Coordinates of N, CA and C in Angstrom, one line a residue:
X19 N -3.7 -5.0 -11.4 CA -3.0 -3.8 -11.4 C -1.6 -4.0 -10.7
X20 N -0.6 -3.8 -11.4 CA 0.8 -4.0 -10.7 C 1.0 -3.0 -9.3
X21 N 1.8 -3.4 -8.3 CA 2.2 -2.6 -7.4 C 2.7 -1.2 -7.8
X22 N 3.4 -1.1 -8.9 CA 4.1 0.1 -9.2 C 2.9 1.0 -9.7
X23 N 1.8 0.5 -10.2 CA 0.7 1.5 -10.7 C 0.0 2.0 -9.5
X24 N -0.1 1.1 -8.4 CA -0.9 1.4 -7.1 C 0.0 2.4 -6.4
X25 N 1.4 2.2 -6.5 CA 2.3 3.2 -5.9 C 2.1 4.6 -6.5
X26 N 2.1 4.6 -7.7 CA 1.9 5.9 -8.6 C 0.6 6.5 -8.1
X27 N -0.4 5.9 -7.9 CA -1.8 6.5 -7.5 C -1.7 6.9 -6.0
X28 N -0.9 6.1 -5.2 CA -0.7 6.6 -3.8 C 0.2 7.9 -3.7
X29 N 1.1 7.9 -4.8 CA 2.1 9.1 -4.8 C 1.3 10.4 -5.3
X30 N 0.3 10.3 -6.0 CA -0.6 11.3 -6.4 C -1.3 11.9 -5.3
X31 N -1.8 11.0 -4.3 CA -2.5 11.4 -3.1 C -1.4 11.9 -2.2
X32 N -0.2 11.6 -2.0 CA 0.8 12.0 -1.1 C 1.1 13.5 -1.6
X33 N 1.0 13.7 -2.9 CA 1.4 15.0 -3.4 C 0.5 15.9 -3.0
X34 N -0.8 15.6 -2.8 CA -2.0 16.4 -2.4 C -2.0 16.5 -0.8
X35 N -1.8 15.5 -0.3 CA -2.2 15.3 1.3 C -0.8 14.8 2.0
X36 N 0.3 15.4 2.0 CA 1.4 14.9 2.7 C 1.4 14.2 4.0
X37 N 2.0 13.2 4.2 CA 2.2 12.6 5.6 C 3.3 12.8 6.2
X38 N 3.2 13.2 7.6 CA 4.6 13.3 8.3 C 5.0 12.0 8.9
X39 N 4.1 11.0 9.0 CA 4.5 9.7 9.4 C 4.6 8.6 8.2
X40 N 4.9 7.4 8.6 CA 5.0 6.5 7.6 C 4.1 5.4 7.6
X41 N 3.6 4.8 6.5 CA 2.5 3.8 6.5 C 3.1 2.6 5.3
X42 N 3.1 1.5 5.8 CA 3.5 0.5 4.9 C 2.4 -0.4 4.6
X43 N 2.1 -0.7 3.3 CA 1.1 -1.8 2.8 C 1.9 -2.9 2.5
X44 N 1.8 -4.0 3.4 CA 2.6 -5.5 3.2 C 1.6 -6.3 2.5
X45 N 2.0 -6.5 1.2 CA 1.1 -7.5 0.3 C 1.7 -8.8 0.5
X46 N 2.4 -9.3 1.3 CA 3.0 -10.5 1.7 C 3.9 -10.9 0.5
X47 N 3.7 -11.9 -0.3 CA 4.7 -12.3 -1.2 C 4.7 -11.5 -2.5
X48 N 3.6 -10.7 -2.7 CA 3.5 -9.7 -3.8 C 4.4 -8.6 -3.7
X49 N 4.8 -8.4 -2.4 CA 5.8 -7.1 -2.1 C 5.1 -6.1 -1.2
X50 N 5.8 -4.9 -1.1 CA 5.3 -3.9 -0.1 C 5.5 -2.5 -0.8
X51 N 4.5 -1.7 -0.2 CA 4.4 -0.2 -0.7 C 4.7 0.5 0.7
X52 N 5.7 1.4 0.7 CA 6.0 2.0 2.0 C 5.9 3.5 1.6
X53 N 4.8 4.3 2.5 CA 4.9 5.8 2.1 C 5.5 6.5 3.3
X54 N 6.6 7.0 2.8 CA 7.6 7.7 3.8 C 8.3 8.8 3.3
X55 N 8.5 10.0 3.9 CA 9.1 11.0 3.4 C 8.5 11.6 2.1
X56 N 7.3 11.5 2.1 CA 6.6 12.1 0.9 C 6.7 11.4 -0.5
X57 N 7.0 10.1 -0.4 CA 7.4 9.3 -1.4 C 6.7 8.0 -1.2
X58 N 6.1 7.3 -2.3 CA 5.6 6.0 -2.2 C 6.7 5.1 -2.7
X59 N 7.4 4.4 -1.8 CA 8.6 3.5 -2.2 C 8.0 2.0 -2.4
X60 N 8.4 1.4 -3.4 CA 8.2 0.0 -3.6 C 9.2 -0.8 -2.9
X61 N 9.1 -0.7 -1.6 CA 10.0 -1.5 -0.7 C 9.4 -1.9 0.7
X62 N 10.0 -2.7 1.3 CA 9.5 -3.1 2.7 C 10.3 -2.4 3.5
X63 N 10.0 -1.2 4.2 CA 10.7 -0.3 5.0 C 10.0 -0.3 6.4
X64 N 10.8 -0.1 7.4 CA 10.2 0.2 8.7 C 9.1 1.4 8.6
X65 N 8.0 1.2 9.2 CA 6.8 2.2 9.2 C 6.1 2.5 10.5
X66 N 5.4 3.5 10.7 CA 4.8 3.9 12.0 C 3.5 2.9 12.1
X67 N 2.9 2.8 10.8 CA 1.8 1.9 10.8 C 1.8 0.9 9.5
X68 N 1.7 -0.4 9.8 CA 1.7 -1.4 8.8 C 0.4 -1.9 8.5
X69 N -0.1 -1.8 7.3 CA -1.3 -2.4 6.8 C -1.1 -3.6 6.2
X70 N -1.5 -4.9 6.5 CA -1.2 -6.2 6.0 C -2.6 -6.6 5.0
X71 N -2.4 -6.5 3.8 CA -3.6 -6.7 2.8 C -3.1 -7.4 1.5
X72 N -3.9 -8.3 1.1 CA -3.5 -8.9 -0.2 C -3.5 -7.9 -1.3
X73 N -2.6 -8.0 -2.3 CA -2.8 -7.2 -3.5 C -4.1 -7.0 -4.3
X74 N -4.8 -8.1 -4.2 CA -6.1 -8.1 -4.7 C -7.0 -7.3 -4.1
X75 N -7.0 -7.2 -2.7 CA -7.8 -6.3 -1.8 C -7.3 -5.0 -2.0
X76 N -5.9 -4.6 -2.1 CA -5.5 -3.3 -2.1 C -5.9 -2.8 -3.4
X77 N -6.0 -3.5 -4.4 CA -6.5 -3.0 -5.8 C -8.0 -2.6 -5.8
X78 N -8.8 -3.4 -5.0 CA -10.2 -3.0 -4.7 C -10.3 -1.8 -3.8
X79 N -9.4 -1.7 -2.8 CA -9.3 -0.5 -2.0 C -9.2 0.7 -2.8
X80 N -8.2 0.7 -3.7 CA -7.7 1.9 -4.5 C -8.8 2.3 -5.4
X81 N -9.6 1.2 -5.9 CA -10.7 1.5 -7.0 C -11.8 1.9 -6.3
X82 N -11.9 2.1 -5.0 CA -13.2 2.5 -4.3 C -14.2 1.2 -4.0
X83 N -13.8 0.0 -4.3 CA -14.8 -1.2 -4.4 C -14.6 -1.9 -3.1
X84 N -13.7 -1.4 -2.1 CA -13.6 -2.0 -0.9 C -13.7 -1.1 0.2
X85 N -14.6 -1.0 1.1 CA -14.7 -0.1 2.1 C -13.6 -0.5 3.2
X86 N -12.7 0.4 3.7 CA -11.6 0.0 4.6 C -12.1 -0.4 5.9
X87 N -13.3 0.2 6.5 CA -13.8 -0.3 7.6 C -14.3 -1.6 7.7
X88 N -15.1 -1.8 6.6 CA -15.8 -3.2 6.3 C -14.7 -4.3 6.2
X89 N -13.6 -4.0 5.5 CA -12.4 -5.0 5.3 C -11.7 -5.1 6.5
X90 N -11.6 -4.2 7.3 CA -10.9 -4.4 8.7 C -11.8 -5.2 9.6
X91 N -13.1 -4.9 9.5 CA -14.0 -5.8 10.4 C -13.9 -7.3 9.8
X92 N -14.0 -7.5 8.6 CA -13.9 -8.8 8.0 C -12.5 -9.6 8.1
X93 N -11.4 -8.7 8.5 CA -10.2 -9.5 8.6 C -9.5 -9.5 7.2
X94 N -10.0 -8.6 6.3 CA -9.4 -8.6 5.0 C -8.2 -7.6 5.1
X95 N -8.1 -6.8 6.1 CA -7.0 -5.8 6.3 C -6.7 -6.0 7.7
X96 N -5.2 -6.0 8.2 CA -4.9 -6.1 9.5 C -3.9 -4.8 9.8
X97 N -4.0 -4.3 10.9 CA -3.3 -3.0 11.0 C -2.5 -3.3 12.3
X98 N -1.2 -2.8 12.2 CA -0.4 -2.9 13.5 C 0.3 -1.5 13.5
X99 N 0.8 -1.2 14.7 CA 1.2 0.1 14.9 C 0.3 1.3 15.1
X100 N 0.5 2.3 14.8 CA -0.3 3.6 14.9 C -1.6 3.4 14.1
X101 N -2.7 3.1 14.8 CA -4.0 2.9 14.1 C -4.6 4.1 13.6
X102 N -4.2 5.1 14.1 CA -4.7 6.5 13.7 C -4.3 6.9 12.2
X103 N -3.1 6.4 12.0 CA -2.7 6.5 10.6 C -3.6 5.8 9.6
X104 N -4.0 4.7 9.8 CA -4.9 4.0 8.9 C -6.1 4.8 8.7
X105 N -6.5 5.7 9.6 CA -7.8 6.5 9.3 C -7.5 7.4 8.2
X106 N -6.4 7.9 7.9 CA -5.9 8.8 7.0 C -6.1 8.2 5.6
X107 N -6.1 7.0 5.3 CA -6.1 6.4 4.1 C -7.0 7.1 3.1
X108 N -8.2 7.5 3.6 CA -9.3 7.9 2.7 C -8.7 9.3 1.9
X109 N -7.9 10.1 2.7 CA -7.2 11.3 2.1 C -6.4 10.8 0.9
X110 N -5.6 9.9 1.2 CA -4.6 9.4 0.2 C -5.2 8.9 -1.1
X111 N -6.3 8.2 -0.8 CA -7.0 7.6 -2.0 C -8.0 8.3 -2.9
X112 N -8.2 9.6 -2.3 CA -9.2 10.3 -2.9 C -8.5 11.2 -4.2

């Protein structure tokens, strides 16, 4: 699934559950999605919380095939910045 499709799914989540803060999904060489100002941007922008994850694992996360807590414990997700924002992911992905 291309990042643009993942961003569109995240946008639907943002439309239902707006965030006041910003979250960036850093997929390294594949690009980044930054959720800021109520919009899912296909851009590497400064954010309150950065989640470093491969595009492959981000696809699994979006599809519900990867538990965020398990992925974090296994090192598949690295979080920097405001950790409490990472806990709001389930709202965005529902």
